[in-house]
CSV table of C-alpha atoms and ligand atoms in Angstrom, one decimal:
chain,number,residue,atom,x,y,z
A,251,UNK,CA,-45.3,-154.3,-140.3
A,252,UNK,CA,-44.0,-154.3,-143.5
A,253,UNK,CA,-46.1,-154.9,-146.6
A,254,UNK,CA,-45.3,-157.9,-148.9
A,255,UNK,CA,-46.3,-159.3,-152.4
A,256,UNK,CA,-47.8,-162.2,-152.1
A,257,UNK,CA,-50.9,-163.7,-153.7
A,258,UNK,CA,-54.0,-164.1,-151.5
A,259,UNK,CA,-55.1,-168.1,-151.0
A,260,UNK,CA,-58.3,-167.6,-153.8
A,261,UNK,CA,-55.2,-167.4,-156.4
A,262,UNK,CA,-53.9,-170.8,-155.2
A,263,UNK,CA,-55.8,-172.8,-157.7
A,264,UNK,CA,-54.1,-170.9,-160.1
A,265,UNK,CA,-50.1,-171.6,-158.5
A,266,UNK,CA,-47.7,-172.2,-161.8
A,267,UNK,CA,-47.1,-176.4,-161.2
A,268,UNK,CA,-42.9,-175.7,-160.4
A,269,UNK,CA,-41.8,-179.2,-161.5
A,270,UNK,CA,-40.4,-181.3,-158.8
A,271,UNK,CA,-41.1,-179.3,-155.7
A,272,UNK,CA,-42.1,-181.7,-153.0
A,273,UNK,CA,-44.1,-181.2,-149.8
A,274,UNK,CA,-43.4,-183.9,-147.6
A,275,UNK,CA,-44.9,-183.9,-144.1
A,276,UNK,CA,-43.8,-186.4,-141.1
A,277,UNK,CA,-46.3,-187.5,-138.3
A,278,UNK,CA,-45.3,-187.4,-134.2
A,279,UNK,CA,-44.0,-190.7,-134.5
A,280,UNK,CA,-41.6,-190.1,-137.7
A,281,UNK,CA,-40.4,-187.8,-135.7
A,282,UNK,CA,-40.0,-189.5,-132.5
A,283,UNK,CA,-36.9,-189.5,-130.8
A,284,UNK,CA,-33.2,-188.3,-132.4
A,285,UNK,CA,-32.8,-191.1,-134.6
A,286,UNK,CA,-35.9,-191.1,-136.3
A,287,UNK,CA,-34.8,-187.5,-137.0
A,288,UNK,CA,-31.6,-188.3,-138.3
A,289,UNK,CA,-33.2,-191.0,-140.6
A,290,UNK,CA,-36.1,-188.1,-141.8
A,291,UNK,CA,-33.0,-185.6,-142.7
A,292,UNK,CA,-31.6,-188.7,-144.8
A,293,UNK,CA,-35.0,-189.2,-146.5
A,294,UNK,CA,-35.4,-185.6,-147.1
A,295,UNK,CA,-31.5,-185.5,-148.5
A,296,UNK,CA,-32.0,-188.2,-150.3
A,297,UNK,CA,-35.2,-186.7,-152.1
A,298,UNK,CA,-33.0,-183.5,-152.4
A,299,UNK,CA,-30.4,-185.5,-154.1
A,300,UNK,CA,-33.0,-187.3,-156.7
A,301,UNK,CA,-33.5,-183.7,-158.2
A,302,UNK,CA,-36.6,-182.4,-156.0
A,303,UNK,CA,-37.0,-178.8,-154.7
A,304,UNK,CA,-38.1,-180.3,-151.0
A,305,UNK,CA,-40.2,-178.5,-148.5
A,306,UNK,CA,-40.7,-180.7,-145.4
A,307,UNK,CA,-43.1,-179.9,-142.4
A,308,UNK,CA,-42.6,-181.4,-139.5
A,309,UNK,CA,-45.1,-182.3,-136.3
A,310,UNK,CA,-44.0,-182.4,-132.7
A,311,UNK,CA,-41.7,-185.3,-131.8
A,312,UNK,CA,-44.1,-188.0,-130.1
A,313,UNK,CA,-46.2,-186.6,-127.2
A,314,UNK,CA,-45.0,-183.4,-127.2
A,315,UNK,CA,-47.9,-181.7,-128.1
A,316,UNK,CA,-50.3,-183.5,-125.0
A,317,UNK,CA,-47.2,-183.0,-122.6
A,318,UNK,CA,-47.4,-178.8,-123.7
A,319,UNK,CA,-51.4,-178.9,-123.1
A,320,UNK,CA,-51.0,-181.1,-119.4
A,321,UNK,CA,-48.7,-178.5,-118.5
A,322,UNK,CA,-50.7,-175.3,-119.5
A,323,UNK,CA,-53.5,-177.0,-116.9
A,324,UNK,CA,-51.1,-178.0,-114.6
A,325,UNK,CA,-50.2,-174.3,-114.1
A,326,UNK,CA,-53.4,-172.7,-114.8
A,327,UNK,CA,-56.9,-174.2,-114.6
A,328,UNK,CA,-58.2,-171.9,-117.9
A,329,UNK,CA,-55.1,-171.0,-119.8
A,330,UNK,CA,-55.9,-167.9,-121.9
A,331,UNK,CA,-56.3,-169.1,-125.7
A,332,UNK,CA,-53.6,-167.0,-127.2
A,333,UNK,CA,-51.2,-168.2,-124.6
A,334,UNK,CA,-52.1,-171.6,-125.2
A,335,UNK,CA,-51.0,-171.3,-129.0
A,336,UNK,CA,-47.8,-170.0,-127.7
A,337,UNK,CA,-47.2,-172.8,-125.8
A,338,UNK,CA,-47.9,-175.7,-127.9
A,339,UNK,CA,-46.6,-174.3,-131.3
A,340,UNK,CA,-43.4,-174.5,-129.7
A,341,UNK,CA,-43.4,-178.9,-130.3
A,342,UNK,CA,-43.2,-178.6,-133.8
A,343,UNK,CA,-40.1,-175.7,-134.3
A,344,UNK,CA,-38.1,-178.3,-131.8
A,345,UNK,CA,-38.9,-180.9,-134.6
A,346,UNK,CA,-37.6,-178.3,-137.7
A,347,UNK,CA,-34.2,-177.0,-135.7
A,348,UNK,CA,-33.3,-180.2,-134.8
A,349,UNK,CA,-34.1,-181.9,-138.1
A,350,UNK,CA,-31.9,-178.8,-139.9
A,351,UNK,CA,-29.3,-179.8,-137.4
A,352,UNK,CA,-29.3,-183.3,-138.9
A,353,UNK,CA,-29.3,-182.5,-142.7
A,354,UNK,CA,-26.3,-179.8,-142.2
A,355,UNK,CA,-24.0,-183.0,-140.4
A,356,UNK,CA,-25.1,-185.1,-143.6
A,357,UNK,CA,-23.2,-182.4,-145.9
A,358,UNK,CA,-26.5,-180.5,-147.3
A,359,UNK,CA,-28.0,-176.9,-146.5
A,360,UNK,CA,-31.5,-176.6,-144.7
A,361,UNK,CA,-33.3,-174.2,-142.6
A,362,UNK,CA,-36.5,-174.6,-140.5
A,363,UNK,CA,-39.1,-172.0,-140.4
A,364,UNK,CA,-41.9,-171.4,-137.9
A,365,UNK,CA,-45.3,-170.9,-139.6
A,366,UNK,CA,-45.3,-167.5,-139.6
A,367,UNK,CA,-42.0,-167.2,-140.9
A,368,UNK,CA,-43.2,-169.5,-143.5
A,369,UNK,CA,-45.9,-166.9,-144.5
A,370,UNK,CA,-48.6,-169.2,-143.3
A,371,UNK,CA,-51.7,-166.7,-142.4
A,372,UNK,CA,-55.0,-167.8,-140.3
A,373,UNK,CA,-57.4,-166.0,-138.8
A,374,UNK,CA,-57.7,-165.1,-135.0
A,375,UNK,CA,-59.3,-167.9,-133.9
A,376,UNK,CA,-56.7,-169.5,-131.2
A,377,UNK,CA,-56.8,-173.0,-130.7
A,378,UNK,CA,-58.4,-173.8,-134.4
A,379,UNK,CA,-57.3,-171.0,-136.7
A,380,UNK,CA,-58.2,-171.3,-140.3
A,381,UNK,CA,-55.5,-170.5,-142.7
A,382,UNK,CA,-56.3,-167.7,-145.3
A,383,UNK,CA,-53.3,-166.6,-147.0
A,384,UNK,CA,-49.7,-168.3,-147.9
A,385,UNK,CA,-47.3,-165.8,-148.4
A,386,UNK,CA,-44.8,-168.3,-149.4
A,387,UNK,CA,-41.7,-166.0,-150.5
A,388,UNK,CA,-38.7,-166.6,-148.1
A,389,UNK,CA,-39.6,-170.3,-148.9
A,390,UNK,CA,-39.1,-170.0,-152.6
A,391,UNK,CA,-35.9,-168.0,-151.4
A,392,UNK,CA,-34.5,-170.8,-149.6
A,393,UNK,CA,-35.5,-173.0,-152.5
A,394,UNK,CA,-33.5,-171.1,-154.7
A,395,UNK,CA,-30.5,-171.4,-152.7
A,396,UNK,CA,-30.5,-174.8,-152.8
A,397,UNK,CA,-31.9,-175.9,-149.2
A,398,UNK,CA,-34.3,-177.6,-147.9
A,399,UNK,CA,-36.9,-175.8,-146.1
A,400,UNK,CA,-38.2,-177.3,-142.8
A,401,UNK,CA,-41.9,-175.5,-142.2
A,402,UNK,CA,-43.2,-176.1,-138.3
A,403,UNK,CA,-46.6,-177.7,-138.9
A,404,UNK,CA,-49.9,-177.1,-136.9
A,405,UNK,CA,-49.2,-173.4,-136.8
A,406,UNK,CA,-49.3,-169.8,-138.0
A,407,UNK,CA,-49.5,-166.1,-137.5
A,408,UNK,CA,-52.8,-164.5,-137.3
A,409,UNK,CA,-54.0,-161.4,-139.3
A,410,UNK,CA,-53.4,-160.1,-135.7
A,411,UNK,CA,-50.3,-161.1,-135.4
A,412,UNK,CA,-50.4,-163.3,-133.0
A,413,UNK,CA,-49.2,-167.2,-132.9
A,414,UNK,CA,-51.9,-169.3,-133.6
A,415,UNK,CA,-52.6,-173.1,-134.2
A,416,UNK,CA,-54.5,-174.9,-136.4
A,417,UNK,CA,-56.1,-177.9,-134.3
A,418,UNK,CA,-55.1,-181.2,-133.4
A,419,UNK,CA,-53.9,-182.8,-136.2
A,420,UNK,CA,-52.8,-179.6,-137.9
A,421,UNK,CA,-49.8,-180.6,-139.9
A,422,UNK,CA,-51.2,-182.4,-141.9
A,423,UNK,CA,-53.0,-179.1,-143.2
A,424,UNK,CA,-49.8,-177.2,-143.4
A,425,UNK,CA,-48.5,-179.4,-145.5
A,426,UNK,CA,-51.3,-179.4,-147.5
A,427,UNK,CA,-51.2,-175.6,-148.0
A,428,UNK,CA,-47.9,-175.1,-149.1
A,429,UNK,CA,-47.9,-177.8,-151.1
A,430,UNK,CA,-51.0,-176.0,-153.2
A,431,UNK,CA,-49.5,-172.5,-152.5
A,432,UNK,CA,-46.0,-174.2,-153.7
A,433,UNK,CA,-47.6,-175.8,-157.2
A,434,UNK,CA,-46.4,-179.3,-155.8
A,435,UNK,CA,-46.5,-182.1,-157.9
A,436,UNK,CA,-47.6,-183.6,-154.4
A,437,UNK,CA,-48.0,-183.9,-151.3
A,438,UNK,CA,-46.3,-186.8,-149.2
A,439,UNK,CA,-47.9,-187.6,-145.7
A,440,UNK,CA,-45.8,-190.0,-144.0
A,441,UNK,CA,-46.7,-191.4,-140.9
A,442,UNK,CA,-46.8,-195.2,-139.1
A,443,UNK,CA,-49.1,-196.8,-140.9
A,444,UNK,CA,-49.1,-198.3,-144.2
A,445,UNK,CA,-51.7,-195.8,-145.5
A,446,UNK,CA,-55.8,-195.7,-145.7
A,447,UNK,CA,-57.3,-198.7,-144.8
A,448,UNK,CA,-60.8,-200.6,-145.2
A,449,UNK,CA,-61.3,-200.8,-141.5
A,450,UNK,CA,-58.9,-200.1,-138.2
A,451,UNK,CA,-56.8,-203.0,-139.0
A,452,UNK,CA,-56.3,-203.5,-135.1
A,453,UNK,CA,-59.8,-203.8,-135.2
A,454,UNK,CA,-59.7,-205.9,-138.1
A,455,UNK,CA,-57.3,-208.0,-138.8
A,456,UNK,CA,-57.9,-208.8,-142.5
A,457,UNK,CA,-58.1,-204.8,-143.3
A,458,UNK,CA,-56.3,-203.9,-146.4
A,459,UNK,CA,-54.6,-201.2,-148.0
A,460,UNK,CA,-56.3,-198.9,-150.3
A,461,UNK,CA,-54.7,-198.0,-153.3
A,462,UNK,CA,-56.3,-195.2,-154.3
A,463,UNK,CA,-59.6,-193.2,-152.7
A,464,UNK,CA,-61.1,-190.2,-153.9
A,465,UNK,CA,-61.4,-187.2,-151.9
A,466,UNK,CA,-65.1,-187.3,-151.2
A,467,UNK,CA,-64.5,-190.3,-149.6
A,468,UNK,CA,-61.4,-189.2,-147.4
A,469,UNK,CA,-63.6,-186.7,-146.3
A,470,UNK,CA,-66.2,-188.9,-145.4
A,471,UNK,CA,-64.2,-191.4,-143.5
A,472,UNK,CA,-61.8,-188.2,-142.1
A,473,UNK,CA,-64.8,-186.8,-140.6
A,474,UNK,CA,-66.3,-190.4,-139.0
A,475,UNK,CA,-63.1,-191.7,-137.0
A,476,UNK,CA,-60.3,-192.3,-139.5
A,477,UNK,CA,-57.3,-190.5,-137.7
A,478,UNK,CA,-54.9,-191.0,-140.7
A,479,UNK,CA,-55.7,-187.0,-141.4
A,480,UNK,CA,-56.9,-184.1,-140.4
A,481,UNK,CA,-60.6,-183.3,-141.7
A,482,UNK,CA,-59.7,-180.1,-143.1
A,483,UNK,CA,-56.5,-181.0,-144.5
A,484,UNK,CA,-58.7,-183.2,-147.0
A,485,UNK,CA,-61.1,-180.7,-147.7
A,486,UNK,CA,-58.2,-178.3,-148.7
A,487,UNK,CA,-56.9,-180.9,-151.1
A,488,UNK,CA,-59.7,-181.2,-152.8
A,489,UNK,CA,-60.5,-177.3,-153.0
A,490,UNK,CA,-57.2,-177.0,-154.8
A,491,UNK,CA,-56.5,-180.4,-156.4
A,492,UNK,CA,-53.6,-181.4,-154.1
A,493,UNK,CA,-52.6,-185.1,-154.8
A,494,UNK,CA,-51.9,-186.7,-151.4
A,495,UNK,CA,-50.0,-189.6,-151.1
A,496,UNK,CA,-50.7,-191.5,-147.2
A,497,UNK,CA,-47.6,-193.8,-146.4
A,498,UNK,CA,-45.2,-195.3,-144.2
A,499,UNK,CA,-42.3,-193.7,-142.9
A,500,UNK,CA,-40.7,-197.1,-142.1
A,501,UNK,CA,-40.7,-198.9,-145.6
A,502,UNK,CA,-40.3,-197.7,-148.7
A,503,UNK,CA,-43.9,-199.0,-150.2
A,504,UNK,CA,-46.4,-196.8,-151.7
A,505,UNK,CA,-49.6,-196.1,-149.3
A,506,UNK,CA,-52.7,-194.8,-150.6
A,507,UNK,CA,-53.1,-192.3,-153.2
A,508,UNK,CA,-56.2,-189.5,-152.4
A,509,UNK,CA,-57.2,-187.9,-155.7
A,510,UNK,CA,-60.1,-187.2,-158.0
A,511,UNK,CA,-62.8,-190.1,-158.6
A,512,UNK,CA,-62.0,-191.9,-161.1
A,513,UNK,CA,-64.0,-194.9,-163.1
A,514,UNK,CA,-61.7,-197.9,-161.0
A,515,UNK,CA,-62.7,-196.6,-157.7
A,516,UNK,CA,-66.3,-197.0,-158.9
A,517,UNK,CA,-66.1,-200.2,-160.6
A,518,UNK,CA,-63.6,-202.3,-158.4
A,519,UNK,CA,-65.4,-201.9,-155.2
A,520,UNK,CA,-69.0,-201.0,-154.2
A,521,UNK,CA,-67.8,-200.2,-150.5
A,522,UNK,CA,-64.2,-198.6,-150.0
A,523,UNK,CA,-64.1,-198.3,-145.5
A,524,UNK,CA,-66.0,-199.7,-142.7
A,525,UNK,CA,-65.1,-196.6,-140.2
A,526,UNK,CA,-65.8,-195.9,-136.0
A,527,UNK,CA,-65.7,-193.6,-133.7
A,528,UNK,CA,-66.0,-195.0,-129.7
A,529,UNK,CA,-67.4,-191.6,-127.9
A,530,UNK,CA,-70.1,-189.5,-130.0
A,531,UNK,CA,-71.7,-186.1,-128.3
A,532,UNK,CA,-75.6,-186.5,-129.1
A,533,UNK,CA,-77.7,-184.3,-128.3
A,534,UNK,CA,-81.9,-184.5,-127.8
A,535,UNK,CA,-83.3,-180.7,-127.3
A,536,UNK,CA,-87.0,-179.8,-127.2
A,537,UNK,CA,-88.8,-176.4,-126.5
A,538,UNK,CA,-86.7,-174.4,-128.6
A,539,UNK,CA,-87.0,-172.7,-132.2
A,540,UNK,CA,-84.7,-174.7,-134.7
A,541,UNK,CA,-83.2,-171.2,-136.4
A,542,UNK,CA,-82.3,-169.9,-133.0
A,543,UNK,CA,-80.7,-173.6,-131.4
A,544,UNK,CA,-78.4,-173.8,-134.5
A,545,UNK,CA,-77.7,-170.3,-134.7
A,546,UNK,CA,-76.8,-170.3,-131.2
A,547,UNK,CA,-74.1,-173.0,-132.1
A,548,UNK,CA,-72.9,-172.0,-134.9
A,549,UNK,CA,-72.2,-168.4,-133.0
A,550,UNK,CA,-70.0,-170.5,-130.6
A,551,UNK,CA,-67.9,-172.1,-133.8
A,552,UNK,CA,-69.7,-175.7,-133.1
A,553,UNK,CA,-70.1,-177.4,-136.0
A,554,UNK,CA,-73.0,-179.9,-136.0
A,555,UNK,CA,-72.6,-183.1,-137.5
A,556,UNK,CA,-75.8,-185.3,-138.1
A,557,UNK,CA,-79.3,-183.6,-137.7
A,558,UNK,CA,-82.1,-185.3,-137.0
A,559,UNK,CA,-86.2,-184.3,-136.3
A,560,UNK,CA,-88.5,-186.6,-134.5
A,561,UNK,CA,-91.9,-184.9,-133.5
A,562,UNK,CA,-91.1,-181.5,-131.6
A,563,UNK,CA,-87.3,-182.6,-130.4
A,564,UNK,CA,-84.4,-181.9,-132.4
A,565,UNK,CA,-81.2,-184.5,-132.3
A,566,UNK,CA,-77.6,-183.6,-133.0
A,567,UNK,CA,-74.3,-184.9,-133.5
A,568,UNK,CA,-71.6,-182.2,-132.1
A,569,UNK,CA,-67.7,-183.1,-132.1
A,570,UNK,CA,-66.9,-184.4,-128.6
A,571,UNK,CA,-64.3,-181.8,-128.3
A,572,UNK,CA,-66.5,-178.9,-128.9
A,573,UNK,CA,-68.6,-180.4,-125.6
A,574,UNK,CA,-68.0,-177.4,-123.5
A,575,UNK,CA,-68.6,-174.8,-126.2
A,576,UNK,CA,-71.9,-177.1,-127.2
A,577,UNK,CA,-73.2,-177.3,-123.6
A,578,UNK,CA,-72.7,-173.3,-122.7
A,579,UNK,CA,-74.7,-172.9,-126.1
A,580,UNK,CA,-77.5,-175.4,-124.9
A,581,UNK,CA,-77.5,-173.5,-122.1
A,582,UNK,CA,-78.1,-170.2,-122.8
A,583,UNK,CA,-81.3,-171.0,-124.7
A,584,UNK,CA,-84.7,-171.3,-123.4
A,585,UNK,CA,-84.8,-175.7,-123.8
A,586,UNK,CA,-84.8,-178.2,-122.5
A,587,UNK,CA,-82.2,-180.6,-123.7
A,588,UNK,CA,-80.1,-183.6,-122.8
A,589,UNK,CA,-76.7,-185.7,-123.9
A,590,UNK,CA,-77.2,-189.0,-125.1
A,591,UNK,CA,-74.5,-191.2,-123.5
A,592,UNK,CA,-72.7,-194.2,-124.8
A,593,UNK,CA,-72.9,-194.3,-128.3
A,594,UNK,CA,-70.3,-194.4,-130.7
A,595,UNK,CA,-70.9,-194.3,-134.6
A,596,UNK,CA,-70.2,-197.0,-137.6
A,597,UNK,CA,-69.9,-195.3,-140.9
A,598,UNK,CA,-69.8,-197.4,-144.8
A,599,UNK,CA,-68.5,-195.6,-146.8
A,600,UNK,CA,-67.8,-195.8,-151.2
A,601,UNK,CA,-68.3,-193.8,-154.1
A,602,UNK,CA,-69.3,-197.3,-155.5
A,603,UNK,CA,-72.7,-197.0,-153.8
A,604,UNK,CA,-73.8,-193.5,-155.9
A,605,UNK,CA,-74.2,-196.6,-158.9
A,606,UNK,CA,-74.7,-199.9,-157.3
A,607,UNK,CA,-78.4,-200.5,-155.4
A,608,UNK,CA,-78.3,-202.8,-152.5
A,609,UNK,CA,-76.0,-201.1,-149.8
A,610,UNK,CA,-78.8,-200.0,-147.4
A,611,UNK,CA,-80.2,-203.6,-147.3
A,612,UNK,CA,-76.7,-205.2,-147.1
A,613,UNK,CA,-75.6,-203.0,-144.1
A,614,UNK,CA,-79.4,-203.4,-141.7
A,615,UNK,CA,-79.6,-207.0,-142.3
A,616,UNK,CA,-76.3,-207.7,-141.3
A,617,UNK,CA,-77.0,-205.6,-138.2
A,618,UNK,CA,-80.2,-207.2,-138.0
A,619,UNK,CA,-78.5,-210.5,-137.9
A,620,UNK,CA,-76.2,-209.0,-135.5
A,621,UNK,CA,-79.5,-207.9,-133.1
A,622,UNK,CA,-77.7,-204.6,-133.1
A,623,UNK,CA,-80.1,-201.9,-132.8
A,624,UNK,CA,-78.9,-198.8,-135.1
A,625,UNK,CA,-80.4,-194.9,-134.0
A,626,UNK,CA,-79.8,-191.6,-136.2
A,627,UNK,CA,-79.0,-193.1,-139.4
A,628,UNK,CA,-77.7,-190.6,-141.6
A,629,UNK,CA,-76.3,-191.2,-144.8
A,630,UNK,CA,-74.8,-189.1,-148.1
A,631,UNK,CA,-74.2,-190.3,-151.7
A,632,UNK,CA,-71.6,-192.5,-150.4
A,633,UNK,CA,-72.0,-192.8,-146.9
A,634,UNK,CA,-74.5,-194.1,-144.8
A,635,UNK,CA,-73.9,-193.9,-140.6
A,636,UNK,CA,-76.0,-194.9,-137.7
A,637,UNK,CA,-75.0,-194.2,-134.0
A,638,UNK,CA,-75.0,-197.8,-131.9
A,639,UNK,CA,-74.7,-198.6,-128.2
A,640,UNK,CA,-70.8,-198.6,-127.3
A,641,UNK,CA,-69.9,-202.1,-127.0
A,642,UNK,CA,-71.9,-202.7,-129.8
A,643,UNK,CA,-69.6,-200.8,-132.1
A,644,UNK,CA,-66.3,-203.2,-132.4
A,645,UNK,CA,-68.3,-206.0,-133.8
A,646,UNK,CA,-70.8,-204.2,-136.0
A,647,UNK,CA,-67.7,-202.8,-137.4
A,648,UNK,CA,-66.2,-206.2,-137.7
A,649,UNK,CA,-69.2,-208.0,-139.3
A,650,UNK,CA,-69.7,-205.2,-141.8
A,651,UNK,CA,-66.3,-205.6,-143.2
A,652,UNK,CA,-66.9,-209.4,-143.7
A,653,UNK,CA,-70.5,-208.8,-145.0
A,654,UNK,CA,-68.4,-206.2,-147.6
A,655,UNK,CA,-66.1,-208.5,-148.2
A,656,UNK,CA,-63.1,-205.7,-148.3
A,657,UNK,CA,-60.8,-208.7,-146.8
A,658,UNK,CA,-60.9,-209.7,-150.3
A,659,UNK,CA,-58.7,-209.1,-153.2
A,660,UNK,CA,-60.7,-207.1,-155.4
A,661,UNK,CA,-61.7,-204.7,-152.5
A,662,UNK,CA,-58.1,-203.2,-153.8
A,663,UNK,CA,-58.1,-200.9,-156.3
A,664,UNK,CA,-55.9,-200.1,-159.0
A,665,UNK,CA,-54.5,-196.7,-159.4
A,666,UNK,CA,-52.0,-195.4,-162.1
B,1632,LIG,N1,-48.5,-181.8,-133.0
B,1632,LIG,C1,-49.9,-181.5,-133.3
B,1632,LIG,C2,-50.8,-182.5,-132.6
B,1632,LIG,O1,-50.4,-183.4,-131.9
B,1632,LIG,C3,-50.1,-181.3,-134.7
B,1632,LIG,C4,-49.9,-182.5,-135.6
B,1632,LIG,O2,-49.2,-183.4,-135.2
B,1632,LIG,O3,-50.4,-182.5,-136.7
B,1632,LIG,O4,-52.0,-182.4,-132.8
B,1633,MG,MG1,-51.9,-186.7,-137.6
C-alpha cells in the first residue's frame, strides 16, 4: 500500500477555509429515481456555475439501502459483518456514477468516488465504523481540474483495508467530514423536509421551521428521535465548527441553520423542540455490580443512554438497535434483569432553559393535566426527557408543543 501525505483528522480544526468550496449532501429521496438525479446534477451545475468549488455526497437512491440488508438475510440468516459492508456500500456509488453520468450530458466535468477513493478512513468496526482520517487529495485534484466531485456517502475504507460503513444514516457524516477536512464554507444537507422543526410536523400540524439551532441542541434532539441527521454527524460539526445548513431539495428556501449558540437562540425562545421516539429499549437489572454491568456493555460497543438507580436495581436506556448486542451482554453477567416494554420517550428541548426558571414545572403539570404518568426522567442543561406508556406519547407530544407555545411566531428565531 502505498504511503500518502495527508494530515491526520486532529489537524482538521486547523484546514485553511478554501473560499467557496461547497459540500453538499442529498438524502435517499433527493436521490430517488432518474429524474431527481438529473435535477441534483443541475443543482450541483448550477452551484458549479455560481463560482463554487462543489463536492457533493450522495446516499442510496430511495430504499436501496433496506432492499441490500433484506437481501443479505434473504440469503444468509447471519451475514458476516465485513460482507455486509460490501453489500450495502454498493447503494450509494450507484447514486455518484449515475449522478456523474447526468452532469457530463449537461456539458460539465464530474467524477464520483467511492469513500475510500475519497480518502475517507474509519476504523474496523463493520456495520458502524468511525471515521479517523480524511486523506482528501485526489479530491482537491479533481477540484483543481475543474469537476465536481461526487463522494459515495455512508462509507469508507478501514485501517484494514476493508470496506466499511458508517451506520444508518451515514451520509450525512460523510458530508460532514469532508466538508471540515475540505475548509468548507459549509455544509449543505438537502433532504425532503423543509429543515428542523419544533415538533414532527405530521405529528403536529402547527410545527414550524427553525431558523437557526445551536449544536448542543441538534445533538440533543438528534439523539431523542429527530431523524433529520445522523447523531454523530452533529457531534462532528460541532467538534470542528462545520456550519450546517438542513433544507429542502424541492424549493429553493433556506432550512435551518445549525451553528454556535448565539444570544437570539437564548432570548427568542425558552423551548426550541418538542421531540419522540415510539420504541425505547429499557432495561431494569438487579444482583449485579454497577462497574462490571456497564463495562460489560461498553465492551460490546452499546452505548447507554439514560441511567437511572432506584434502591439495589439499575435502569437503562440502550438504543433499540443495539438490542441483541445489549441482551448477550445482560446475559453473560451474573443478574438478574428484564426489558421494560412499551414505552417510548418525549424529550423538551432549548438552550433557552440554561437562563429561564420554570421549564420543569411547565412540562409535569401539563402532563399532570394530561394524567400521563412520566418514569426515568432525565434531563441536561437544556433537555429534560421522561419515558411514557406508548400510546401516551403522540399526545403528550402534542400538548407540550401547545403548552410551549412553539406554534407561535416568536418561537422562530432570527439568524444572520
Ligand atoms: N443509505 C444509507 C442509509 O439508508 C446511508 C444514508 O442514507 O445516509 O442508511
Ligand atoms: Mg438521513
Amino acid at each position: 500500500m502505498a504511503t500518502t501525505q495527508f494530515e491526520p483528522l486532529p489537524d482538521l480544526a486547523a484546514a485553511e477555509p478554501s473560499l467557496g468550496t461547497l459540500v453538499m449532501k442529498f438524502g435517499g429521496t433527493s436521490v430517488g429515481d432518474p429524474q431527481k438525479l438529473k435535477d441534483v446534477a443541475r443543482r450541483l451545475v448550477d452551484a458549479r456555475a455560481a463560482g463554487n468549488r462543489v463536492v457533493a455526497v450522495l446516499s442510496a437512491m430511495g430504499d436501496t439501502t433496506d432492499d441490500l440488508v433484506r437481501l443479505a438475510y434473504e440469503v444468509s440468516p447471519l451475514p458476516k459483518p465485513r460482507e455486509l459492508d460490501m453489500l450495502i456500500s454498493v447503494g450509494e456509488r450507484i447514486s455518484c456514477a449515475l449522478a456523474a453520468m447526468a452532469i457530463h450530458d449537461l456539458g460539465a466535468e464530474a467524477i464520483s468516488l467511492t469513500g475510500s477513493q475519497a480518502g475517507i478512513v474509519t476504523d474496523t468496526v463493520h456495520g458502524r465504523a468511525k471515521i479517523v482520517d480524511v486523506r482528501a487529495r485526489r479530491i482537491h485534484e479533481a477540484l483543481d481540474q475543474d469537476r465536481i466531485v461526487l463522494v459515495a456517502g455512508f462509507q469508507g475504507v478501514s485501517t484494514d483495508f476493508d470496506i466499511t460503513t458508517l451506520g444508518r444514516g451515514g451520509s450525512d457524516t460523510t458530508a460532514v467530514a469532508l466538508a471540515a477536512a475540505l475548509g468548507a464554507d459549509a455544509c449543505e444537507i438537502y433532504t425532503d423536509v423543509d429543515g428542523v422543526f419544533t415538533a414532527d410536523p405530521r405529528l403536529v400540524p402547527g410545527a414550524r421551521k427553525l431558523h437557526a439551532v445551536s449544536y448542543e441542541e441538534m445533538l440533543e434532539m438528534a439523539a431523542s428521535g429527530a431523524k433529520v441527521l445522523a447523531l454523530r454527524s452533529v457531534e462532528f460539526a460541532r467538534n470542528h465548527g462545520v456550519k450546517l445548513h438542513v433544507r429542502s431539495t424541492f424549493t429553493g428556501e433556506e432550512g435551518t441553520w445549525i451553528t454556535e449558540e448565539d444570544e437570539r437562540m437564548l432570548e427568542k425562545a425558552m423551548i426550541s423542540g418538542v421531540t419522540h421516539t415510539l420504541e425505547e429499549a429499557v432495561y431494569r437489572v438487579s444482583g449485579t455490580d454497577r462497574a462490571d454491568l456497564f463495562d460489560a456493555l461498553a465492551d460490546a460497543s452499546v452505548s447507554v443512554d439514560t441511567i437511572i438507580q432506584t434502591g439495589d436495581d439499575i435502569v437503562f436506556s440502550a438504543p433499540v438497535e443495539d438490542r441483541a448486542a445489549t441482551e448477550a451482554a445482560l446475559g453473560g453477567l451474573d443478574s438478574n434483569w428484564e426489558e421494560r416494554a412499551h414505552l417510548g420517550k418525549v424529550s423538551v428541548i432549548g438552550a433557552g432553559m440554561k437562563s429561564h426558571p420554570g421549564i420543569a414545572a411547565r412540562t409535569f403539570q401539563t402532563l399532570r393535566d394530561l394524567g400521563v404518568e412520566p418514569d426515568l426522567v432525565a434531563t441536561s442543561p437544556i433537555k429534560i426527557a421522561f419515558y411514557v406508556s406508548q400510546r401516551d406519547v403522540e399526545r403528550t407530544v402534542i400538548a407540550l408543543h401547545e403548552a410551549f407555545e412553539l406554534s407561535s411566531v416568536e418561537a422562530e428565531r432570527a439568524h444572520g
